[in-house]
Amino acid sequence: MGIQLVTGYSLWLLPLCLAAGAGYAAILYYRNKSEDFSRSLIWFLSVFRFLTVSLIAFLLLSPMVKTIIRTKEKPTVVIAIDNSRSMVMGPDSVFVKTRLQEELNKLSSELGDDFTIANYTFGEEVKPEDSPGFVDNLTNIADFFKQINNRFYNRNLGAVIIATDGIYNSGSDPAYSVRNVSYPVYTVNLGDTSQHRDLLIKRLNFNRVAYKGNRFPIEILVQAFEAAGETSRLKVVQDGNEVFTQEIRFTSDKQLLAVPVMAQAAEAGKMRFRITIEAIGGETNRSNNSRDIIVEVKDSKQKIAIVSNAPHPDLAAIERAIGNSNNFETQLFNAENFTGNPADYSLFILHQLPSVSNPATKLLGEITRLNIPVLYILGNQSDISGFNNQKTGLSLSGYSNSFNEALPVFNNNFPLFITSENLKHLLQGVPPLLSPFAKYTLGNAAYVYANQGIGATVTAMPLIFFNQSPDRRIGVIAGEGIWKWRLADYAKNSNQTAFDELIGKMVQYLAVKAEKSRFRVSAREYYAENENLEFSATLFNESYELINDKLVTIDITGEDKKKYEFEFSPVGEAYSLNAGNFAPGIYSYEAKAETGTGVLKQNGTFIISALNIEDVNTVANHRLLNTMAKFTGGEGIAPGKISALASIIKQRGDVKPVTYARKRFTDLISFYPLLLLIITLLSAEWFLRKFHGSY
């Protein structure tokens, strides 16, 4: 630790401080005669006053003590275990369950004196723990390295040890994720690299939604390993009834067959199918021989008309986002050539209509007369005066053909539908929309989804909002350029899932017929078994004002008739519930709201789909692990050599402690001993003068 005295002004001023002290002492005591004080006493008093004034003058230079504190940080070694189900499907499953943790604990003890140990598990998500249950349904090795790089950024990360079978089924190729790391990766290569005899349902291609009266396809991909000359039977069973069967003969030891099946959507509702390939002799892994799927049969698709003033990239982005939904069918029109019957559509998306060149009076009149929901998108061709006449719940005044670049600022109290964390993160990093510069006035029935952020200022002006009248629902995106959000989603997440969610939920909310019910519950129709069940609810009083001070509960019932009871929590003006994970299957729910004068109820159903990805491939990928280790300067080792990793890492010259220097500045004026010294000098001078009969 080093100490240094520094000042806010030049130290060349220090002689002036001493001169000030000497001058003050000389003026004060020069005229004192020897009969008042002795010569020695005058000398002592002068010294006291000289020191006092000099110190006070020195403090005016803002002196500080600079302390350099050096700390030594031991290198961190991350030890991570694959928590996925495939880890206990191989012949070494006994070792993985009973001894792997013990061996890694011994390794941690051997490294503990020289290194900081950080334990993690990974699979579906990365967790800071050292006790895996081997229950995760996905393995994302690339995400593990991404998380480690973020958590140990600018830290002394010495090495990473991962115990895994190298099988990944989510995320990107982990070999790419270690290309730019600065630490060695050591892999404990678990699992069996041998391909055993196995028949499996590798993949099922189907639409989750079919329509009543139609036949719909299910494509079954059957994978066979080491089964040349064997015969098996493929069966499709619907709700306990066999609807398809076919004998399959395998002609090679590695064969992939695609079997098409046509099913009939006879009645609206949910249809469960079990697809099974019968096991053959010598097959050890039979958990991947069957897959379950659920198809929802609906009466018909809802039609959505996207009508624009002119071609624009927003149109394609919105059309593609809606096209990923099985519930809607889109049609794209230019306002001048719209020939459809407005009554055939559940929703109109009007891009920059009415416009300065096309008021679209006839179309807008029909839409209003028929009470069809509308999503308006404003832009530089919009006729703002004509828009104000549409009774959307938003009025723009003072518009002078100028625009702002407006960023979305999500409203955390938005009650109409649930927004995922992934979408919230996307909204924090999307480009701005081009929004009309005007005074925005909202009606009382408006629900703001996102406000406009102008520069660093969050305004009260809405960027996206919804308005619900007794007759229909209206939404407004007060800016053009939303196509850039779809590109930003892909750049950030390598997909457009979040953007599609935004458009999909907006469309779903608007296209559904406006409910007159005072109690409404919102939930997804499909969940994966590793996703949490999330519900939102809104409750209105007799005056149709939002309230959330009443008890709201929900009963969820599975196919086995087992009931699960939950209570909603008030959030903002609405209610929210996270019910956690449920097993795959078809569930129904009944939500209840106690109003004081009665009980309001809402019913619904949802589907939880099984994730069988871990069963599909159980062949360990040691080649990948060895490549990752070699590329980073590490090493891939067998489970029996885990203890050798301690000496290997300790012998590395590049894994060593790092010394950090930190500067700390302390104002000398807050140094109490110095203040005490000044007070002591003044007190001593005062005492001697009083003692010898002077003031």
XYZ file of C-alpha atoms in Angstrom:
695
model
C 0.000 0.000 0.000
C 1.465 3.399 -1.048
C 0.590 6.799 0.456
C 1.077 10.169 -1.219
C 0.040 13.734 -0.368
C -1.628 15.648 -3.217
C -3.361 19.043 -3.380
C -5.977 20.677 -5.534
C -3.550 23.521 -6.248
C 0.161 23.691 -6.993
C 2.504 22.801 -4.127
C 4.498 25.908 -5.082
C 1.907 27.750 -2.979
C 3.144 25.975 0.155
C 5.811 28.668 0.888
C 3.006 31.246 0.842
C 1.215 29.237 3.536
C 4.379 29.291 5.664
C 4.848 32.990 4.956
C 1.264 33.663 6.013
C 1.880 31.842 9.293
C 5.166 33.658 9.926
C 3.685 37.049 9.062
C 0.667 36.535 11.305
C 2.885 35.481 14.231
C 5.277 38.405 13.682
C 2.497 41.010 13.579
C 0.870 39.584 16.706
C 3.963 39.239 18.891
C 6.473 41.747 17.523
C 5.153 44.566 19.763
C 5.106 42.485 22.958
C 7.564 43.861 25.488
C 9.765 41.736 27.627
C 7.979 42.890 30.843
C 4.701 41.319 29.553
C 6.108 37.957 28.481
C 9.525 36.446 28.766
C 11.516 36.162 25.578
C 11.229 32.343 25.654
C 7.444 32.543 26.109
C 7.111 34.927 23.154
C 9.087 32.446 21.096
C 6.758 29.571 22.087
C 3.617 31.626 21.416
C 4.948 32.719 18.021
C 5.683 29.128 17.050
C 2.166 28.027 18.086
C 0.537 30.813 16.055
C 2.874 30.198 13.089
C 1.982 26.499 12.991
C -1.757 27.140 13.426
C -2.067 29.711 10.640
C 0.243 27.779 8.303
C -1.830 24.616 8.746
C -5.106 26.453 8.181
C -3.697 28.131 5.069
C -2.460 24.755 3.845
C -5.963 23.312 4.201
C -7.171 25.984 1.781
C -5.113 24.221 -0.911
C -7.562 21.242 -0.675
C -4.905 18.710 0.326
C -5.742 15.014 -0.005
C -4.040 11.781 0.929
C -3.824 9.408 -2.044
C -3.675 5.799 -0.939
C -2.885 3.060 -3.445
C -4.404 -0.224 -2.253
C -3.215 -3.376 -3.955
C -5.356 -6.510 -3.790
C -4.531 -9.922 -5.129
C -7.327 -11.936 -6.793
C -6.944 -15.660 -7.065
C -7.902 -17.127 -10.443
C -11.398 -18.589 -10.615
C -12.027 -22.114 -11.822
C -15.594 -22.799 -12.980
C -16.793 -26.384 -12.536
C -20.047 -27.087 -14.378
C -22.197 -30.206 -14.729
C -24.641 -30.972 -17.526
C -28.056 -31.252 -15.839
C -29.926 -32.797 -18.791
C -31.685 -36.166 -18.849
C -29.358 -37.657 -21.466
C -26.600 -37.730 -18.833
C -28.241 -40.695 -17.091
C -29.272 -42.619 -20.213
C -25.863 -44.122 -20.969
C -24.036 -47.127 -19.523
C -22.101 -44.850 -17.148
C -25.319 -43.565 -15.553
C -24.436 -45.179 -12.199
C -21.143 -43.263 -12.111
C -22.905 -40.038 -13.090
C -25.556 -40.429 -10.390
C -23.353 -41.644 -7.527
C -19.688 -40.716 -8.058
C -19.429 -37.759 -10.421
C -20.365 -35.209 -7.774
C -17.987 -36.812 -5.274
C -15.047 -36.710 -7.718
C -15.691 -33.076 -8.583
C -15.947 -32.174 -4.886
C -12.514 -33.730 -4.315
C -11.171 -31.725 -7.240
C -12.631 -28.548 -5.734
C -10.899 -29.290 -2.427
C -7.533 -29.800 -4.123
C -7.859 -26.554 -6.052
C -9.443 -24.552 -3.228
C -6.219 -23.213 -1.680
C -4.940 -21.639 -4.895
C -8.154 -20.946 -6.800
C -11.657 -19.612 -6.256
C -14.156 -22.326 -7.189
C -17.497 -21.475 -8.835
C -19.979 -24.324 -9.340
C -22.708 -24.308 -11.988
C -25.171 -26.597 -13.686
C -26.486 -26.072 -17.203
C -29.137 -27.528 -19.478
C -32.308 -25.531 -20.019
C -30.720 -22.690 -18.034
C -27.482 -21.895 -16.223
C -27.689 -22.060 -12.430
C -25.035 -21.399 -9.744
C -25.294 -24.744 -7.973
C -23.368 -27.986 -7.595
C -26.160 -30.552 -7.094
C -27.662 -31.582 -10.442
C -30.831 -33.633 -10.676
C -30.353 -34.555 -14.365
C -33.919 -33.520 -15.157
C -33.582 -30.798 -17.810
C -35.313 -31.454 -21.133
C -32.874 -29.366 -23.192
C -29.111 -28.898 -23.389
C -27.750 -25.526 -24.435
C -23.959 -25.615 -24.069
C -23.451 -22.409 -26.077
C -25.660 -20.471 -23.661
C -23.549 -21.744 -20.757
C -20.399 -20.178 -22.215
C -22.290 -16.988 -23.041
C -23.456 -16.732 -19.431
C -19.994 -17.475 -18.036
C -18.395 -14.866 -20.288
C -20.907 -12.275 -19.078
C -20.688 -13.170 -15.389
C -16.882 -13.213 -15.309
C -16.282 -10.262 -17.603
C -13.139 -8.394 -16.463
C -12.553 -11.081 -13.829
C -9.587 -13.396 -13.408
C -11.191 -16.514 -14.900
C -8.469 -19.145 -14.967
C -10.183 -22.240 -16.392
C -13.567 -23.850 -17.059
C -14.236 -27.535 -16.392
C -17.453 -29.000 -17.812
C -18.709 -32.518 -17.195
C -21.024 -33.420 -20.078
C -21.780 -35.969 -22.771
C -21.435 -33.296 -25.471
C -25.015 -33.750 -26.703
C -26.658 -30.373 -27.330
C -30.128 -29.825 -28.761
C -30.676 -26.131 -28.201
C -28.694 -23.044 -29.139
C -25.790 -22.713 -31.531
C -22.777 -24.978 -32.014
C -20.741 -24.679 -28.785
C -17.513 -25.011 -30.776
C -18.159 -21.495 -32.103
C -18.908 -20.087 -28.655
C -15.380 -20.848 -27.363
C -13.489 -19.392 -30.311
C -12.733 -16.083 -28.631
C -12.415 -17.088 -24.977
C -9.204 -16.328 -23.090
C -9.299 -19.297 -20.720
C -8.704 -23.026 -21.222
C -11.678 -25.391 -21.289
C -11.297 -28.849 -19.769
C -13.992 -31.388 -20.557
C -14.916 -34.488 -18.581
C -16.167 -36.703 -21.393
C -19.165 -38.687 -20.175
C -21.641 -40.947 -21.940
C -21.264 -43.633 -24.579
C -20.032 -42.772 -28.070
C -21.134 -46.130 -29.489
C -24.281 -46.279 -31.561
C -26.457 -49.099 -30.220
C -29.453 -50.709 -31.862
C -32.266 -48.214 -31.658
C -35.572 -47.298 -33.290
C -36.987 -43.888 -32.539
C -39.533 -41.295 -33.576
C -37.054 -38.593 -34.548
C -39.452 -35.835 -35.497
C -43.122 -35.160 -36.147
C -44.131 -32.503 -38.653
C -47.695 -31.282 -38.166
C -49.812 -28.200 -37.626
C -51.037 -27.710 -34.096
C -54.329 -26.340 -35.452
C -56.661 -28.010 -37.944
C -60.118 -27.038 -39.122
C -63.330 -28.963 -38.774
C -64.240 -31.165 -41.733
C -60.713 -31.180 -43.188
C -58.097 -33.878 -43.430
C -54.680 -32.821 -42.179
C -51.221 -34.403 -42.571
C -48.859 -35.737 -39.939
C -45.378 -36.586 -41.216
C -43.570 -39.133 -39.056
C -39.785 -39.404 -39.311
C -38.618 -42.826 -38.109
C -34.889 -43.224 -37.436
C -33.259 -46.661 -37.263
C -29.741 -47.569 -36.105
C -28.138 -51.029 -36.392
C -31.485 -52.494 -37.529
C -30.753 -53.818 -41.035
C -33.048 -56.729 -41.884
C -35.398 -56.063 -38.967
C -39.135 -55.435 -39.221
C -41.244 -53.238 -36.964
C -44.703 -51.716 -36.944
C -45.666 -48.059 -36.807
C -48.949 -47.222 -35.078
C -50.964 -44.042 -34.671
C -53.569 -44.083 -31.903
C -56.103 -41.280 -31.449
C -57.842 -41.060 -28.088
C -57.440 -44.820 -27.588
C -58.457 -45.831 -31.125
C -55.914 -47.058 -33.670
C -56.298 -44.903 -36.797
C -53.173 -45.941 -38.708
C -50.751 -48.858 -38.800
C -47.951 -49.800 -41.176
C -45.277 -52.464 -41.215
C -41.766 -51.133 -41.807
C -38.747 -53.163 -42.904
C -35.298 -51.646 -42.444
C -32.655 -52.299 -45.069
C -29.580 -50.532 -43.646
C -27.939 -49.912 -40.282
C -28.578 -46.180 -40.460
C -31.891 -45.342 -42.053
C -34.349 -42.453 -41.918
C -37.893 -42.997 -43.184
C -40.635 -40.419 -43.668
C -44.129 -41.847 -43.237
C -47.076 -39.582 -44.176
C -50.355 -40.014 -42.307
C -53.652 -38.248 -43.035
C -55.988 -37.642 -40.091
C -59.580 -36.462 -40.087
C -60.691 -33.383 -38.119
C -64.242 -34.522 -37.525
C -65.281 -32.357 -34.586
C -64.055 -29.144 -33.003
C -61.962 -29.731 -29.909
C -58.603 -31.214 -28.984
C -57.329 -34.482 -30.471
C -54.512 -36.446 -28.825
C -52.368 -38.779 -30.943
C -49.773 -41.290 -29.750
C -47.277 -42.367 -32.429
C -45.338 -45.552 -31.630
C -42.702 -47.596 -33.416
C -42.556 -51.083 -31.900
C -39.235 -52.017 -30.299
C -37.039 -54.744 -31.795
C -34.824 -57.292 -30.081
C -31.669 -55.906 -28.492
C -32.978 -52.355 -28.271
C -31.905 -50.829 -24.955
C -33.364 -47.311 -25.157
C -37.127 -47.573 -25.590
C -38.056 -44.168 -24.191
C -37.802 -42.640 -27.680
C -40.110 -45.160 -29.387
C -43.265 -43.128 -28.691
C -44.286 -39.502 -29.066
C -47.520 -37.743 -28.151
C -48.972 -34.785 -30.011
C -52.131 -32.748 -29.559
C -53.981 -31.037 -32.397
C -56.672 -28.457 -31.805
C -59.574 -28.559 -34.241
C -61.280 -25.218 -34.816
C -64.323 -24.266 -36.819
C -62.552 -21.821 -39.178
C -59.693 -19.315 -39.526
C -60.230 -15.627 -38.916
C -59.443 -13.378 -41.869
C -57.390 -10.205 -41.495
C -57.162 -7.495 -44.160
C -53.961 -5.448 -44.331
C -54.818 -2.325 -46.337
C -52.143 0.247 -47.146
C -51.859 3.642 -48.749
C -48.682 2.581 -50.605
C -46.099 -0.236 -50.563
C -44.040 -0.224 -47.361
C -41.673 -2.716 -45.628
C -43.913 -2.591 -42.537
C -46.531 -4.561 -44.461
C -44.335 -7.596 -45.154
C -43.051 -7.676 -41.566
C -46.583 -7.641 -40.147
C -47.918 -10.150 -42.679
C -45.112 -12.621 -41.917
C -45.589 -12.244 -38.176
C -49.312 -12.986 -38.455
C -48.613 -15.790 -40.936
C -46.781 -17.708 -38.199
C -50.084 -18.049 -36.348
C -52.427 -20.902 -37.186
C -55.478 -18.878 -36.174
C -55.420 -16.142 -38.796
C -55.372 -15.772 -42.557
C -54.057 -12.503 -43.985
C -54.806 -10.708 -47.241
C -52.833 -7.678 -48.449
C -54.562 -4.853 -50.345
C -53.779 -1.411 -51.673
C -56.509 1.028 -50.638
C -57.317 1.827 -54.257
C -57.957 -1.782 -55.277
C -59.722 -3.201 -52.205
C -62.452 -5.407 -53.621
C -63.313 -7.569 -50.642
C -66.407 -7.582 -48.496
C -65.477 -5.897 -45.183
C -67.912 -8.125 -43.321
C -65.714 -11.155 -44.131
C -62.838 -9.864 -42.002
C -62.323 -10.009 -38.260
C -59.738 -7.207 -38.260
C -58.472 -4.437 -40.528
C -54.872 -3.225 -40.306
C -54.800 0.213 -41.931
C -51.294 1.412 -42.777
C -51.214 5.225 -43.122
C -54.940 5.363 -43.877
C -56.690 7.713 -44.158
C -53.863 9.355 -46.111
C -53.316 12.782 -47.630
C -53.832 11.250 -51.080
C -56.596 8.751 -50.275
C -59.177 9.417 -47.540
C -60.594 5.866 -47.990
C -63.962 7.278 -46.964
C -66.098 4.394 -48.221
C -63.951 1.668 -46.654
C -63.659 3.465 -43.317
C -67.397 4.079 -43.295
C -68.173 0.384 -43.832
C -65.672 -0.673 -41.157
C -67.263 1.717 -38.657
C -70.813 0.686 -39.586
C -69.980 -2.998 -39.114
C -68.038 -2.345 -35.867
C -64.990 -4.210 -37.195
C -61.834 -3.840 -35.039
C -59.005 -1.781 -36.563
C -55.266 -1.424 -36.012
C -54.138 1.988 -37.295
C -50.491 2.629 -38.174
C -49.545 6.290 -38.558
C -46.808 7.610 -40.846
C -45.678 10.506 -42.980
C -48.529 9.929 -45.481
C -51.269 9.847 -42.833
C -54.048 12.417 -42.923
C -53.979 13.401 -39.245
C -57.195 15.403 -39.506
C -58.947 12.410 -41.067
C -57.469 10.124 -38.409
C -58.831 12.355 -35.631
C -62.324 11.825 -37.084
C -62.141 8.036 -36.643
C -62.865 8.123 -32.878
C -59.883 5.950 -32.000
C -59.479 7.367 -28.496
C -56.494 9.462 -29.637
C -56.537 13.026 -30.930
C -53.483 14.807 -32.370
C -53.467 18.601 -32.358
C -50.848 21.093 -33.517
C -49.498 18.727 -36.159
C -47.358 20.564 -38.748
C -45.979 17.739 -40.891
C -42.963 17.173 -38.640
C -41.922 13.946 -36.919
C -40.061 12.592 -33.903
C -37.876 9.512 -33.686
C -39.727 7.714 -30.899
C -38.458 4.702 -28.959
C -40.896 2.356 -27.183
C -41.002 2.576 -23.382
C -42.990 -0.420 -22.139
C -45.787 0.208 -19.624
C -45.283 -2.368 -16.868
C -48.880 -1.878 -15.709
C -50.409 -2.764 -19.090
C -53.287 -5.137 -18.220
C -54.754 -6.454 -21.479
C -52.328 -9.296 -22.256
C -49.073 -10.789 -20.980
C -45.751 -9.634 -22.415
C -42.845 -12.076 -22.131
C -39.468 -11.039 -20.719
C -37.961 -11.774 -24.129
C -40.251 -9.207 -25.760
C -39.585 -6.656 -23.015
C -35.852 -7.017 -23.627
C -36.385 -6.575 -27.368
C -38.332 -3.338 -26.844
C -35.368 -1.926 -24.922
C -33.086 -2.222 -27.949
C -35.153 -1.598 -31.083
C -34.705 1.329 -33.500
C -37.097 4.304 -33.166
C -40.319 4.705 -35.125
C -41.062 7.855 -37.123
C -43.906 9.370 -35.114
C -45.969 12.538 -35.802
C -44.880 15.546 -33.728
C -48.060 16.875 -32.136
C -49.965 17.191 -28.902
C -51.446 13.779 -28.021
C -54.753 13.598 -26.149
C -55.980 10.182 -24.991
C -59.501 9.161 -24.081
C -60.456 7.556 -20.773
C -60.850 4.080 -22.301
C -57.276 3.939 -23.631
C -54.712 1.404 -22.406
C -51.148 2.413 -23.238
C -48.832 -0.458 -24.127
C -45.742 1.697 -24.743
C -45.031 5.401 -24.435
C -42.752 7.430 -26.669
C -39.171 7.886 -25.575
C -37.660 10.952 -27.257
C -33.913 10.890 -26.719
C -33.412 10.282 -23.000
C -36.877 11.621 -22.084
C -39.843 9.343 -21.415
C -42.926 11.235 -22.540
C -46.613 10.753 -21.774
C -47.343 10.448 -25.505
C -48.443 6.922 -26.501
C -46.541 4.984 -29.147
C -48.760 1.882 -28.982
C -52.153 1.867 -27.289
C -55.548 0.171 -27.381
C -59.026 1.595 -26.999
C -62.096 -0.473 -26.262
C -65.549 0.931 -26.819
C -68.733 -1.019 -26.103
C -68.899 -2.031 -29.779
C -65.346 -2.750 -30.950
C -61.647 -2.666 -30.172
C -59.138 -0.290 -31.744
C -55.349 -0.247 -31.653
C -52.919 2.442 -32.775
C -49.203 2.287 -33.578
C -48.297 5.976 -33.706
C -45.320 5.627 -36.006
C -43.954 3.855 -39.061
C -40.840 1.687 -39.364
C -41.837 -1.285 -37.242
C -40.209 -3.561 -39.833
C -36.875 -2.563 -38.300
C -37.965 -4.202 -35.044
C -38.245 -7.550 -36.791
C -34.666 -7.173 -38.095
C -33.470 -6.119 -34.635
C -35.070 -9.232 -33.145
C -33.188 -11.458 -35.564
C -29.911 -9.609 -34.973
C -30.300 -9.997 -31.214
C -31.882 -13.455 -30.879
C -31.296 -15.140 -34.273
C -35.083 -15.422 -34.666
C -38.187 -13.235 -34.833
C -40.043 -14.870 -31.951
C -40.351 -11.720 -29.842
C -41.525 -9.534 -32.737
C -44.018 -12.184 -33.843
C -45.280 -12.321 -30.253
C -45.869 -8.561 -30.226
C -47.834 -8.526 -33.487
C -49.575 -11.813 -32.682
C -50.844 -10.673 -29.294
C -51.964 -7.319 -30.639
C -53.880 -9.032 -33.440
C -55.302 -11.694 -31.139
C -56.568 -9.092 -28.685
C -58.114 -6.909 -31.385
C -59.635 -9.694 -33.491
C -61.435 -11.382 -30.619
C -64.957 -10.124 -30.253
C -65.189 -7.565 -27.473
C -66.352 -9.197 -24.279
C -69.132 -7.645 -22.296
C -68.044 -9.692 -19.279
C -66.713 -7.818 -16.257
C -64.191 -10.608 -15.596
C -61.670 -11.676 -18.252
C -58.798 -14.145 -18.106
C -55.946 -14.268 -20.615
C -53.775 -17.356 -21.149
C -51.868 -18.992 -23.965
C -53.300 -22.015 -25.722
C -49.986 -23.906 -25.870
C -47.081 -24.325 -23.477
C -43.976 -26.511 -23.558
C -43.478 -28.652 -20.473
C -40.456 -26.579 -19.407
C -42.395 -23.281 -19.512
C -44.197 -21.674 -16.595
C -47.962 -21.250 -16.858
C -48.714 -17.530 -16.821
C -52.195 -16.030 -16.562
C -53.455 -12.461 -16.437
C -56.922 -11.293 -15.471
C -58.887 -8.056 -15.469
C -61.894 -7.290 -13.280
C -64.363 -4.427 -13.741
C -66.930 -2.996 -11.345
C -70.529 -2.263 -12.317
C -69.401 1.012 -13.937
C -66.808 -0.884 -16.014
C -63.887 0.632 -14.122
C -60.839 -1.559 -13.553
C -60.456 -2.815 -9.975
C -58.056 -5.290 -8.361
C -58.998 -5.316 -4.687
C -61.123 -8.482 -4.881
C -60.162 -12.130 -4.446
C -59.463 -13.883 -7.769
C -58.718 -17.627 -7.824
C -58.293 -20.329 -10.452
C -58.744 -24.113 -10.453
C -56.681 -26.032 -13.035
C -57.802 -29.590 -13.778
C -55.762 -32.210 -15.645
C -56.872 -35.225 -17.654
C -56.526 -37.321 -14.505
C -59.159 -35.068 -12.848
C -56.593 -33.838 -10.323
C -57.288 -30.233 -9.378
C -54.743 -27.497 -8.625
C -55.844 -24.308 -6.876
C -54.095 -20.924 -7.157
C -54.741 -17.316 -6.183
C -54.002 -14.340 -8.450
C -51.887 -11.414 -7.228
C -52.798 -7.766 -7.929
C -50.367 -6.155 -10.399
C -50.961 -2.561 -11.481
C -54.657 -2.341 -12.358
C -55.004 -6.049 -13.141
C -54.111 -9.497 -11.766
C -51.288 -11.894 -12.568
C -50.401 -15.510 -11.790
C -47.365 -17.699 -12.417
C -48.476 -21.265 -11.715
C -45.109 -22.908 -12.457
C -44.533 -26.065 -14.497
C -47.082 -28.772 -15.263
C -46.777 -32.201 -16.858
C -47.698 -32.590 -20.548
C -51.392 -32.981 -21.288
C -54.701 -31.202 -21.847
C -55.883 -28.985 -18.994
C -59.024 -27.017 -18.290
C -59.397 -24.137 -15.890
C -62.108 -22.218 -14.095
C -61.260 -18.775 -12.731
C -63.468 -17.057 -10.158
C -63.673 -13.458 -8.967
C -65.428 -12.569 -5.707
C -67.124 -9.204 -6.307
C -68.974 -8.799 -3.008
C -72.331 -9.094 -4.748
C -71.649 -12.409 -6.460
C -69.081 -14.598 -8.184
C -67.916 -14.069 -11.785
C -66.436 -17.051 -13.662
C -64.291 -17.654 -16.751
C -63.445 -21.056 -18.256
C -60.842 -22.181 -20.759
C -58.424 -24.887 -21.835
C -54.742 -25.107 -22.720
C -52.263 -27.718 -23.890
C -48.834 -28.569 -22.502
C -46.627 -30.284 -25.080
C -43.995 -32.832 -24.114
C -40.334 -32.216 -24.871
C -38.733 -35.486 -25.972
C -35.573 -33.977 -27.405
C -33.259 -35.594 -24.865
C -34.537 -39.049 -25.864
C -33.837 -38.617 -29.570
C -30.033 -38.647 -29.463
C -28.198 -40.456 -26.688
C -24.836 -40.926 -28.444
C -22.172 -38.892 -26.669
C -20.248 -36.387 -28.796
C -16.705 -36.589 -27.442
C -15.285 -35.282 -30.715
C -17.006 -31.961 -30.094
C -15.724 -31.820 -26.520
C -12.143 -32.613 -27.511
C -12.302 -29.974 -30.253
C -13.476 -27.339 -27.782
C -10.756 -28.268 -25.300
C -7.981 -28.333 -27.885
C -9.043 -25.026 -29.413
C -8.818 -23.237 -26.039
C -5.611 -24.894 -24.880
C -7.386 -27.261 -22.523
C -7.812 -31.014 -22.579
C -10.570 -33.602 -22.781
C -10.269 -36.314 -20.124
C -12.019 -39.522 -19.158
C -14.134 -39.623 -15.970
C -11.512 -41.754 -14.216
C -8.898 -38.995 -14.531
C -10.806 -36.132 -12.921
C -8.320 -35.951 -10.045
C -5.476 -35.314 -12.516
C -7.014 -31.971 -13.466
C -5.773 -30.379 -10.234
C -2.090 -30.844 -11.076
C -2.670 -29.999 -14.764
C -4.220 -26.636 -13.922
C -1.720 -25.823 -11.153
C 1.191 -26.381 -13.528
C -0.102 -23.887 -16.078
C 1.930 -20.703 -16.084
C -0.907 -18.580 -17.430
C -3.382 -19.397 -14.656
C -2.096 -17.226 -11.823
C -3.269 -14.524 -9.409
C -3.786 -10.991 -10.664
C -2.931 -7.913 -8.603
C -5.271 -4.946 -8.877
C -4.322 -1.417 -7.767
C -7.097 0.804 -6.456
C -6.667 4.497 -5.646
C -8.428 6.058 -2.665
C -8.435 9.808 -1.973
C -9.128 11.184 1.518
C -9.556 14.913 2.200
C -7.019 16.035 4.769
C -9.599 18.373 6.276
C -11.537 15.293 7.419
C -8.386 13.902 9.092
C -9.371 14.292 12.743
C -5.840 14.161 14.263
C -4.888 17.210 12.165
C -7.953 19.132 13.334
C -7.160 18.075 16.885
C -3.592 19.391 16.452
C -4.862 22.811 15.300
C -7.281 23.001 18.222
C -4.496 21.940 20.622
C -2.131 24.635 19.324
C -4.794 27.334 19.668
C -5.766 26.075 23.135
C -2.149 25.960 24.309
C -1.516 29.506 23.063
C -4.689 30.771 24.735
C -3.815 29.016 28.039
C -0.258 30.414 28.170
C -1.475 33.949 27.449
C -4.146 33.702 30.158
C -1.767 32.119 32.633
C 0.683 34.969 32.203
C -1.936 37.667 32.543
C -2.776 38.585 28.978
C -5.631 38.113 26.539
